[in-house]
Amino acid sequence: MLNDYNDPSERRSLSLDDTSSTEESQDDTRLSLEPSTDVIPYIGQKFETHDTAYEFYSKFAKRCGFSIRRHRTEGKDGIGKGLTRRYFVCHRAGNTPVKATSDTKSQRNRKSSRCGCQAYMRISRNIDMGVSEWRVTGFANHHNHELLEPNQVRFLPAYRTISDADKLRIQMFAKSGISVQQMMRLMELEKHVEPGYLPFTEKDVRNLIQSFRKVSQNEEGIDLLRMCKSIKEKEPNFKYDFTLDQNNMLTGIAWSYASSVQSYEIFGDAVVFDTTHRLAAFDLPLGIWVGMNNYGMPCFFGCVLLQEENVQSFTWALKVFLNFMNGKAPRTILTDQNTCLREAISVEMPKTKHALCVWLTMAKFPSWFNSVLGERYNEWKVEFYRLYNLERPDDFEHGWREMVSSFGLHSNRHIANLFTLRTQWALPYLRSHFLAGLTLKTTSKSVNAFIQRFLSAQSRLAHFVEQVAVAVDFRDQMGEQQIMQQNLQNICLKTGTPMEAHAASVLTPFAFSKLQDELVLAAHYASVPMGEGVFLVRHHTKMDGGQKVLWIPHEELLSCNCNSFEFSGILCRHALRVLSTLNFFQIPERYLLIRWRRVNFVPSNLVQGIGSSSNEQAEQVQALQSMVSTLVSEASKSKERMDFASREISVLLSRIKDLSVSFSDSTNCSHRG
């Protein structure tokens, strides 16, 4: 009864179908699960319409672990005589034809799921006593691939559907600015289903939201560009750039503020490019460049909105960012794990060290390991963080193997992937590269808090640029207050050495606290000359091991093989112990980095771009900074003075910000447009 489908011409026809699917092919031959006989198609089975037959076969396929598609139709005696026969086939039937490649057009590198599966159901139309009906005339349920379990088959495209009611609900959520993840959770609660068991996925929701916006997307893009142009007219140092597709639709826009460019000149040595967020109300990928200033607080460098997350988009974004920053690339850039972004960085920033930002990776740990480890999840996190902070790669790899064995994670793909990428995120492999403290937990919290301020609901895309400006301005104001609070703190010297006192007068309280910790620990180390400027420095309780410090007197060069200075910009205890042995009473200037010093510098772009009277105005800036330093010193002598200074400075700062800045004044402050 089944040999009707075995005709070679039928098989050839089947393989020529070009409908796509999403599952990958496998070589194993499998039979379907065996449901009860009353729901299995059989030869002679009757249906009123071909749509009824399709629905029946689709339900059968879902129970068995596959999906179907309409394949061929045949009419009687040529065109116009009506449909007489239909074929429904497994979604993995046929073979994908090879597409012609083009050098000018990028191709999607997506593997086909087709594997030539021969499972099918054929129905033919009969007219019995004037009544039309459809009968099953061919059926085969042999598959040459694995069939899916019930909890997997629901993810096949054929079974992922969004009802009209759910579409209206999603559209309402999108307008209110709720993220896609929040939408999914709310609808799971409303429908009383377990997480992940809605009849559609996050990707389906994102695609639906994009379809809502296609009508007004062009208008939104035009309004966004108008907004940027308006800001540029008011603030000439505001920078923005955009790119359009062949249909003149906006595909990317990036922007930065004058204060951000100035901050980058000093603090742009290490940058986080966070691309893990999306603009909730529009579901657009959002990239944010941030760094850390000399007071240990996040500083905003720039923002980019993209339509797609691919190599071309990221390449454009990085190129524009470098243009904003006058071609200056960071020494180190930290990102999330993204193959397209990694490729773009290797092209646009070939001399920049690319590392993976550990706190962006750790944000995924709950979804990766919570259910796997259960009650041991927190214990595992502690062990992971211990390994992450080790100094030697050998110790890390040995500890990692023990951790995998202890927690039974040998077959976990996330653990395997983390270990493969270990040289890009684990500190034992990154200590020779400058990271400016961007790997600290406190940094991740402050950066996330800053970002969340402008990821709130937006009714218009154009408003987002203003929202970011408000958040940056708020961050700057909060930063000014925190800087003042740090500077007003009475610094307590712990060692009483001239070296400590000198460093306290030069470095910001944030940076000095890091150096002070090392100075205190240096007293517990012994320094032994080994000849030719090499010193062996080890803890006084140990008889072996230690770190080697190289001192070159005529150049005043100091180098320790722990790489702490290269990593953080703060001298380590070993180097400080050698300086003490050599009777240094001050740390050499080159080891007190400008990026960690108190605010007593003028950005070179400001000095160079002040205009015709640059020397005079530069002197005014220096004099003003000197007065500020004196003000802080005098105010810190009593609480009454501090309270008075804080009140008066707040009033003065508000009055200064209210003063208008003429276009000529603005252009005198910078040559960049």
Coordinates of N, CA and C in Angstrom, one line a residue, residues 147-342:
L147 N 13.8 12.0 16.0 CA 12.5 12.7 16.3 C 12.7 13.4 17.6
L148 N 12.0 14.5 17.7 CA 12.1 15.4 18.9 C 11.2 15.0 20.0
E149 N 11.7 15.3 21.2 CA 10.8 15.0 22.4 C 9.7 16.1 22.5
P150 N 8.7 15.8 23.3 CA 7.6 16.8 23.3 C 8.0 18.2 23.8
N151 N 9.0 18.3 24.7 CA 9.5 19.6 25.1 C 10.4 20.3 24.1
Q152 N 10.7 19.6 23.0 CA 11.5 20.2 22.0 C 10.8 20.5 20.7
V153 N 9.8 19.6 20.4 CA 9.1 19.8 19.1 C 8.3 21.1 19.1
R154 N 7.9 21.6 20.2 CA 7.2 22.9 20.3 C 8.0 24.1 19.8
F155 N 9.3 23.9 19.7 CA 10.1 25.0 19.2 C 10.3 25.0 17.7
L156 N 9.7 24.0 17.0 CA 9.7 24.0 15.5 C 8.9 25.2 15.0
P157 N 9.3 25.9 13.9 CA 8.5 27.0 13.5 C 7.1 26.8 13.2
A158 N 6.7 25.5 12.8 CA 5.3 25.2 12.4 C 4.4 25.3 13.6
Y159 N 5.0 25.1 14.8 CA 4.2 25.1 16.0 C 4.3 26.3 16.9
R160 N 5.1 27.3 16.4 CA 5.3 28.5 17.2 C 4.3 29.6 16.6
T161 N 3.3 29.9 17.3 CA 2.3 30.8 16.8 C 1.9 31.8 17.8
I162 N 1.6 33.0 17.4 CA 1.2 34.1 18.2 C -0.2 34.5 17.8
S163 N -1.2 34.3 18.7 CA -2.6 34.6 18.4 C -2.8 36.1 18.3
D164 N -3.9 36.4 17.7 CA -4.2 37.8 17.5 C -4.3 38.6 18.8
A165 N -4.9 37.9 19.8 CA -5.0 38.5 21.1 C -3.7 38.8 21.7
D166 N -2.8 37.8 21.6 CA -1.4 38.0 22.1 C -0.7 39.0 21.3
K167 N -0.9 39.2 20.0 CA -0.3 40.2 19.3 C -0.7 41.6 19.8
L168 N -1.9 41.8 20.1 CA -2.4 43.1 20.6 C -1.8 43.3 22.0
R169 N -1.7 42.3 22.8 CA -1.0 42.4 24.1 C 0.4 42.8 24.0
I170 N 1.1 42.2 23.1 CA 2.6 42.5 22.9 C 2.7 43.9 22.4
Q171 N 1.9 44.3 21.5 CA 1.9 45.7 20.9 C 1.7 46.7 22.1
M172 N 0.8 46.4 23.0 CA 0.6 47.3 24.1 C 1.8 47.4 25.0
F173 N 2.4 46.2 25.3 CA 3.6 46.1 26.1 C 4.7 46.9 25.5
A174 N 4.9 46.8 24.1 CA 6.0 47.5 23.4 C 5.8 49.0 23.6
K175 N 4.6 49.5 23.5 CA 4.4 50.9 23.5 C 4.7 51.4 24.9
S176 N 4.5 50.6 26.0 CA 4.8 51.0 27.3 C 6.3 50.9 27.7
G177 N 7.1 50.3 26.8 CA 8.5 50.2 27.1 C 9.0 49.0 27.8
I178 N 8.1 48.0 28.0 CA 8.5 46.8 28.7 C 9.4 46.0 27.8
S179 N 10.5 45.4 28.4 CA 11.4 44.6 27.6 C 10.8 43.3 27.2
V180 N 11.4 42.7 26.2 CA 10.8 41.4 25.7 C 10.8 40.3 26.8
Q181 N 11.9 40.3 27.6 CA 12.0 39.3 28.6 C 10.8 39.5 29.6
Q182 N 10.6 40.8 30.0 CA 9.5 41.1 30.9 C 8.1 40.7 30.3
M183 N 8.0 40.9 29.0 CA 6.7 40.5 28.3 C 6.5 39.0 28.4
M184 N 7.5 38.3 28.1 CA 7.4 36.8 28.2 C 7.0 36.4 29.6
R185 N 7.6 36.9 30.6 CA 7.3 36.5 32.0 C 5.9 36.9 32.4
L186 N 5.4 38.1 32.0 CA 4.1 38.5 32.3 C 3.0 37.6 31.6
M187 N 3.3 37.2 30.4 CA 2.3 36.4 29.6 C 2.4 35.0 30.2
E188 N 3.5 34.5 30.6 CA 3.6 33.2 31.3 C 2.7 33.2 32.6
L189 N 2.8 34.3 33.3 CA 2.0 34.4 34.5 C 0.5 34.5 34.2
E190 N 0.2 35.3 33.2 CA -1.2 35.4 32.8 C -1.8 34.1 32.3
K191 N -1.1 33.3 31.6 CA -1.6 32.1 31.0 C -1.3 30.9 31.9
H192 N -0.7 31.1 33.1 CA -0.4 30.0 34.0 C 0.4 28.9 33.4
V193 N 1.4 29.3 32.7 CA 2.3 28.2 32.1 C 3.7 28.4 32.7
E194 N 4.4 27.3 32.7 CA 5.8 27.3 33.2 C 6.7 28.2 32.3
P195 N 7.8 28.7 32.9 CA 8.7 29.5 32.1 C 9.2 28.7 30.9
G196 N 9.1 29.4 29.7 CA 9.6 28.7 28.5 C 8.6 27.9 27.8
Y197 N 7.3 27.9 28.3 CA 6.3 27.0 27.7 C 5.2 27.8 26.9
L198 N 5.5 29.0 26.6 CA 4.6 29.7 25.7 C 4.7 29.2 24.3
P199 N 3.7 29.3 23.5 CA 3.7 28.8 22.1 C 4.6 29.6 21.2
F200 N 5.4 30.5 21.7 CA 6.3 31.3 20.9 C 7.5 31.6 21.7
T201 N 8.6 32.1 21.0 CA 9.8 32.4 21.7 C 10.1 33.9 21.7
E202 N 11.2 34.2 22.4 CA 11.6 35.7 22.5 C 11.9 36.2 21.1
K203 N 12.5 35.3 20.3 CA 12.8 35.8 18.9 C 11.6 36.1 18.1
D204 N 10.5 35.2 18.3 CA 9.3 35.5 17.6 C 8.7 36.8 18.0
V205 N 8.8 37.1 19.3 CA 8.2 38.4 19.8 C 9.0 39.6 19.2
R206 N 10.4 39.4 19.2 CA 11.2 40.5 18.6 C 10.9 40.7 17.2
N207 N 10.7 39.7 16.4 CA 10.3 39.8 15.0 C 9.0 40.5 14.8
L208 N 8.0 40.2 15.7 CA 6.7 40.8 15.7 C 6.8 42.3 16.0
I209 N 7.6 42.6 17.0 CA 7.7 44.0 17.3 C 8.4 44.8 16.2
Q210 N 9.3 44.2 15.5 CA 10.0 44.8 14.4 C 8.9 45.1 13.3
S211 N 8.0 44.1 13.1 CA 7.0 44.3 12.0 C 6.1 45.4 12.4
F212 N 5.8 45.6 13.7 CA 4.9 46.8 14.1 C 5.6 48.1 13.7
R213 N 6.9 48.1 13.7 CA 7.6 49.4 13.5 C 7.9 49.7 12.1
K214 N 7.8 48.7 11.2 CA 8.3 49.0 9.8 C 7.5 50.1 9.2
V215 N 6.3 50.3 9.6 CA 5.5 51.4 8.9 C 6.0 52.7 9.3
S216 N 6.3 52.9 10.6 CA 6.7 54.2 11.1 C 8.2 54.3 11.3
Q217 N 9.0 53.3 10.9 CA 10.4 53.3 11.2 C 11.1 54.4 10.5
N218 N 10.8 54.7 9.2 CA 11.4 55.7 8.5 C 11.1 57.1 9.1
E219 N 9.9 57.3 9.6 CA 9.6 58.6 10.2 C 10.4 58.8 11.5
E220 N 10.5 57.7 12.3 CA 11.2 57.7 13.5 C 12.7 58.1 13.2
G221 N 13.3 57.4 12.2 CA 14.7 57.7 11.8 C 14.9 59.2 11.5
I222 N 13.9 59.7 10.7 CA 14.0 61.1 10.3 C 14.0 62.0 11.5
D223 N 13.0 61.7 12.4 CA 12.9 62.6 13.6 C 14.2 62.5 14.5
L224 N 14.8 61.3 14.6 CA 16.0 61.1 15.3 C 17.1 62.0 14.8
L225 N 17.3 61.9 13.4 CA 18.3 62.7 12.8 C 18.1 64.2 13.0
R226 N 16.8 64.6 13.0 CA 16.5 66.0 13.2 C 16.8 66.4 14.6
M227 N 16.6 65.5 15.6 CA 17.0 65.8 17.0 C 18.5 66.0 17.1
C228 N 19.2 65.1 16.5 CA 20.7 65.2 16.6 C 21.2 66.5 15.9
K229 N 20.6 66.9 14.8 CA 21.0 68.1 14.1 C 20.6 69.3 15.0
S230 N 19.5 69.3 15.7 CA 19.1 70.4 16.6 C 20.1 70.5 17.8
I231 N 20.5 69.4 18.3 CA 21.4 69.4 19.4 C 22.8 70.0 19.0
K232 N 23.2 69.6 17.7 CA 24.4 70.0 17.2 C 24.4 71.6 17.0
E233 N 23.3 72.1 16.6 CA 23.2 73.6 16.4 C 23.3 74.3 17.8
K234 N 22.8 73.7 18.8 CA 22.9 74.3 20.2 C 24.2 74.0 20.8
E235 N 24.8 72.9 20.6 CA 26.1 72.5 21.2 C 27.0 72.0 20.1
P236 N 27.8 72.9 19.5 CA 28.6 72.6 18.3 C 29.6 71.4 18.6
N237 N 29.9 71.2 19.8 CA 30.9 70.1 20.1 C 30.2 68.7 20.3
F238 N 28.9 68.7 20.2 CA 28.2 67.4 20.1 C 28.5 66.7 18.8
K239 N 28.8 65.4 18.9 CA 29.2 64.7 17.7 C 28.2 63.5 17.4
Y240 N 27.9 63.4 16.2 CA 27.0 62.3 15.8 C 27.3 61.9 14.3
D241 N 27.0 60.6 14.0 CA 27.1 60.1 12.7 C 26.1 59.0 12.5
F242 N 25.7 58.8 11.2 CA 24.7 57.8 10.9 C 25.0 57.1 9.6
T243 N 24.3 56.0 9.3 CA 24.4 55.3 8.1 C 23.1 54.9 7.6
L244 N 22.9 54.9 6.3 CA 21.6 54.5 5.7 C 21.8 53.3 4.8
D245 N 20.7 52.6 4.5 CA 20.8 51.5 3.6 C 20.4 52.0 2.2
Q246 N 20.3 51.0 1.3 CA 20.0 51.4 -0.1 C 18.7 52.1 -0.3
N247 N 17.8 51.9 0.7 CA 16.4 52.5 0.6 C 16.3 53.7 1.4
N248 N 17.5 54.3 1.8 CA 17.6 55.5 2.6 C 16.9 55.3 4.0
M249 N 16.9 54.1 4.5 CA 16.4 53.8 5.8 C 17.6 53.8 6.8
L250 N 17.4 54.4 8.0 CA 18.4 54.5 9.0 C 18.8 53.1 9.5
T251 N 20.1 52.7 9.4 CA 20.5 51.4 9.9 C 21.5 51.5 11.1
G252 N 21.9 52.8 11.4 CA 22.8 52.9 12.5 C 23.1 54.4 12.8
I253 N 23.1 54.7 14.1 CA 23.4 56.1 14.5 C 24.2 56.1 15.8
A254 N 25.3 56.9 15.8 CA 26.2 56.9 17.0 C 26.3 58.4 17.4
W255 N 26.6 58.6 18.7 CA 26.8 60.0 19.1 C 27.6 60.1 20.4
S256 N 28.2 61.2 20.7 CA 29.0 61.5 21.8 C 28.9 63.0 22.2
Y257 N 29.2 63.3 23.4 CA 29.2 64.7 23.9 C 30.6 65.2 24.1
A258 N 30.6 66.6 24.1 CA 31.9 67.2 24.3 C 32.7 66.8 25.5
S259 N 31.9 66.6 26.6 CA 32.5 66.2 27.9 C 33.0 64.8 27.8
S260 N 32.4 64.0 27.0 CA 32.8 62.6 26.8 C 34.1 62.5 26.1
V261 N 34.2 63.3 25.0 CA 35.5 63.3 24.3 C 36.7 63.8 25.1
Q262 N 36.4 64.8 26.0 CA 37.5 65.3 26.9 C 37.9 64.2 27.9
S263 N 36.8 63.5 28.5 CA 37.1 62.4 29.4 C 37.9 61.3 28.8
Y264 N 37.6 61.0 27.5 CA 38.2 59.9 26.8 C 39.7 60.2 26.6
E265 N 40.1 61.5 26.5 CA 41.5 61.8 26.2 C 42.4 61.3 27.4
I266 N 41.8 61.4 28.6 CA 42.6 61.0 29.8 C 42.3 59.6 30.2
F267 N 41.0 59.2 30.1 CA 40.6 57.9 30.7 C 40.2 56.9 29.6
G268 N 40.5 57.1 28.4 CA 40.2 56.2 27.3 C 41.2 55.1 27.1
D269 N 42.1 54.9 28.1 CA 43.0 53.8 27.9 C 42.4 52.4 28.0
A270 N 41.4 52.3 28.8 CA 40.6 51.0 28.9 C 39.1 51.3 28.8
V271 N 38.5 50.6 27.9 CA 37.1 50.9 27.6 C 36.2 49.6 27.6
V272 N 35.0 49.7 28.2 CA 34.0 48.7 28.0 C 33.1 49.0 26.9
F273 N 32.9 48.2 26.0 CA 31.9 48.4 24.9 C 30.8 47.3 25.2
D274 N 29.7 47.8 25.9 CA 28.6 46.9 26.3 C 27.6 46.9 25.3
T275 N 27.4 45.7 24.6 CA 26.4 45.6 23.6 C 25.3 44.6 24.0
T276 N 25.1 44.4 25.3 CA 24.2 43.4 25.8 C 22.8 43.9 26.0
H277 N 22.6 45.2 25.9 CA 21.3 45.9 26.1 C 20.6 46.1 24.8
R278 N 19.3 46.3 24.9 CA 18.4 46.7 23.8 C 17.5 47.8 24.2
L279 N 17.2 48.7 23.3 CA 16.3 49.8 23.6 C 14.9 49.2 23.6
A280 N 14.4 49.1 24.9 CA 13.2 48.3 25.1 C 12.0 48.7 24.2
A281 N 11.7 49.9 24.1 CA 10.5 50.4 23.4 C 10.6 50.1 21.9
F282 N 11.8 49.9 21.4 CA 12.0 49.7 19.9 C 12.8 48.4 19.6
D283 N 13.2 47.7 20.7 CA 13.9 46.4 20.5 C 15.1 46.6 19.6
L284 N 15.9 47.6 19.7 CA 17.0 47.9 18.9 C 18.3 47.6 19.7
P285 N 19.3 46.9 19.1 CA 20.6 46.7 19.8 C 21.2 48.0 20.1
L286 N 21.7 48.1 21.4 CA 22.3 49.3 21.9 C 23.7 49.0 22.3
G287 N 24.6 49.8 21.9 CA 26.0 49.7 22.3 C 26.4 51.0 23.1
I288 N 27.1 50.8 24.2 CA 27.5 51.9 25.1 C 29.0 51.7 25.4
W289 N 29.7 52.8 25.2 CA 31.2 52.9 25.5 C 31.3 53.6 26.9
V290 N 31.9 52.9 27.8 CA 32.1 53.5 29.1 C 33.5 53.2 29.6
G291 N 34.0 54.0 30.5 CA 35.3 53.7 31.1 C 35.3 54.1 32.6
M292 N 36.5 54.2 33.2 CA 36.6 54.6 34.6 C 37.5 55.8 34.8
N293 N 37.0 56.8 35.6 CA 37.8 58.0 35.8 C 38.8 57.8 36.9
N294 N 39.5 58.9 37.3 CA 40.5 58.8 38.3 C 40.0 58.6 39.7
Y295 N 38.7 58.9 39.9 CA 38.0 58.7 41.2 C 37.3 57.4 41.3
G296 N 37.5 56.5 40.3 CA 36.9 55.2 40.4 C 35.4 55.2 40.0
M297 N 35.0 56.2 39.2 CA 33.6 56.3 38.8 C 33.4 56.1 37.3
P298 N 32.3 55.5 36.9 CA 32.2 55.3 35.4 C 32.1 56.7 34.7
C299 N 32.6 56.7 33.5 CA 32.5 57.9 32.6 C 32.0 57.4 31.3
F300 N 31.1 58.2 30.7 CA 30.4 57.8 29.5 C 31.2 58.4 28.3
F301 N 31.4 57.5 27.3 CA 32.2 57.9 26.1 C 31.3 58.1 24.9
G302 N 30.3 57.2 24.7 CA 29.5 57.3 23.5 C 28.5 56.2 23.5
C303 N 27.6 56.3 22.5 CA 26.4 55.5 22.4 C 26.2 55.2 20.9
V304 N 25.6 54.0 20.6 CA 25.3 53.6 19.2 C 24.0 52.8 19.2
L305 N 23.2 53.1 18.3 CA 22.0 52.2 18.0 C 22.1 51.6 16.6
L306 N 21.9 50.3 16.6 CA 22.0 49.5 15.3 C 20.8 48.8 15.0
Q307 N 20.6 48.5 13.7 CA 19.5 47.7 13.3 C 19.8 46.2 13.4
E308 N 21.1 45.9 13.1 CA 21.6 44.5 13.1 C 22.8 44.3 13.9
E309 N 23.1 43.2 14.4 CA 24.3 42.9 15.1 C 25.1 41.9 14.2
N310 N 25.8 42.5 13.3 CA 26.7 41.8 12.4 C 28.0 42.5 12.2
V311 N 29.0 41.9 11.5 CA 30.3 42.4 11.4 C 30.3 43.8 10.7
Q312 N 29.5 43.9 9.7 CA 29.4 45.2 9.0 C 28.9 46.3 10.0
S313 N 27.9 46.1 10.8 CA 27.4 47.1 11.7 C 28.4 47.4 12.8
F314 N 29.0 46.4 13.4 CA 30.0 46.7 14.4 C 31.2 47.4 13.9
T315 N 31.6 47.1 12.6 CA 32.8 47.7 12.0 C 32.5 49.2 11.8
W316 N 31.3 49.5 11.4 CA 30.9 50.9 11.2 C 30.9 51.6 12.5
A317 N 30.3 51.0 13.6 CA 30.3 51.6 14.9 C 31.6 51.9 15.5
L318 N 32.6 51.0 15.4 CA 33.9 51.2 15.9 C 34.6 52.3 15.1
K319 N 34.4 52.3 13.8 CA 35.1 53.3 13.0 C 34.6 54.7 13.3
V320 N 33.3 54.9 13.6 CA 32.7 56.1 13.9 C 33.2 56.6 15.3
F321 N 33.3 55.6 16.3 CA 33.8 55.9 17.6 C 35.2 56.4 17.6
L322 N 36.1 55.8 16.8 CA 37.4 56.3 16.7 C 37.5 57.7 16.1
N323 N 36.6 57.9 15.1 CA 36.6 59.3 14.5 C 36.2 60.3 15.6
F324 N 35.2 60.0 16.4 CA 34.8 60.9 17.5 C 36.0 61.2 18.4
M325 N 36.8 60.2 18.7 CA 37.9 60.3 19.6 C 39.2 60.7 18.9
N326 N 39.1 61.3 17.7 CA 40.3 61.8 17.0 C 41.3 60.7 16.7
G327 N 40.8 59.5 16.4 CA 41.6 58.4 15.9 C 42.4 57.7 17.0
K328 N 42.1 58.0 18.3 CA 42.8 57.4 19.4 C 42.1 56.1 19.8
A329 N 42.8 55.0 19.7 CA 42.2 53.7 20.1 C 42.6 53.4 21.5
P330 N 41.7 52.7 22.3 CA 42.1 52.3 23.6 C 43.2 51.3 23.6
R331 N 43.9 51.2 24.8 CA 44.9 50.1 24.9 C 44.2 48.8 25.1
T332 N 43.0 48.8 25.8 CA 42.3 47.6 26.0 C 40.8 47.9 25.8
I333 N 40.1 47.0 25.2 CA 38.6 47.1 25.1 C 38.0 45.8 25.6
L334 N 37.0 45.9 26.5 CA 36.4 44.7 27.0 C 34.9 44.7 26.5
T335 N 34.5 43.5 26.1 CA 33.2 43.3 25.5 C 32.6 42.0 26.0
D336 N 31.3 41.8 25.6 CA 30.7 40.5 25.8 C 31.2 39.6 24.7
Q337 N 30.9 38.3 24.9 CA 31.3 37.3 23.9 C 30.4 37.4 22.6
N338 N 31.0 37.9 21.5 CA 30.3 38.1 20.3 C 31.3 37.9 19.1
T339 N 31.1 36.9 18.3 CA 32.0 36.6 17.2 C 32.1 37.8 16.2
C340 N 31.0 38.4 15.9 CA 31.0 39.5 14.9 C 31.7 40.7 15.5
L341 N 31.5 41.0 16.7 CA 32.2 42.1 17.3 C 33.7 41.8 17.4
R342 N 34.1 40.6 17.7 CA 35.5 40.3 17.8 C 36.2 40.5 16.5

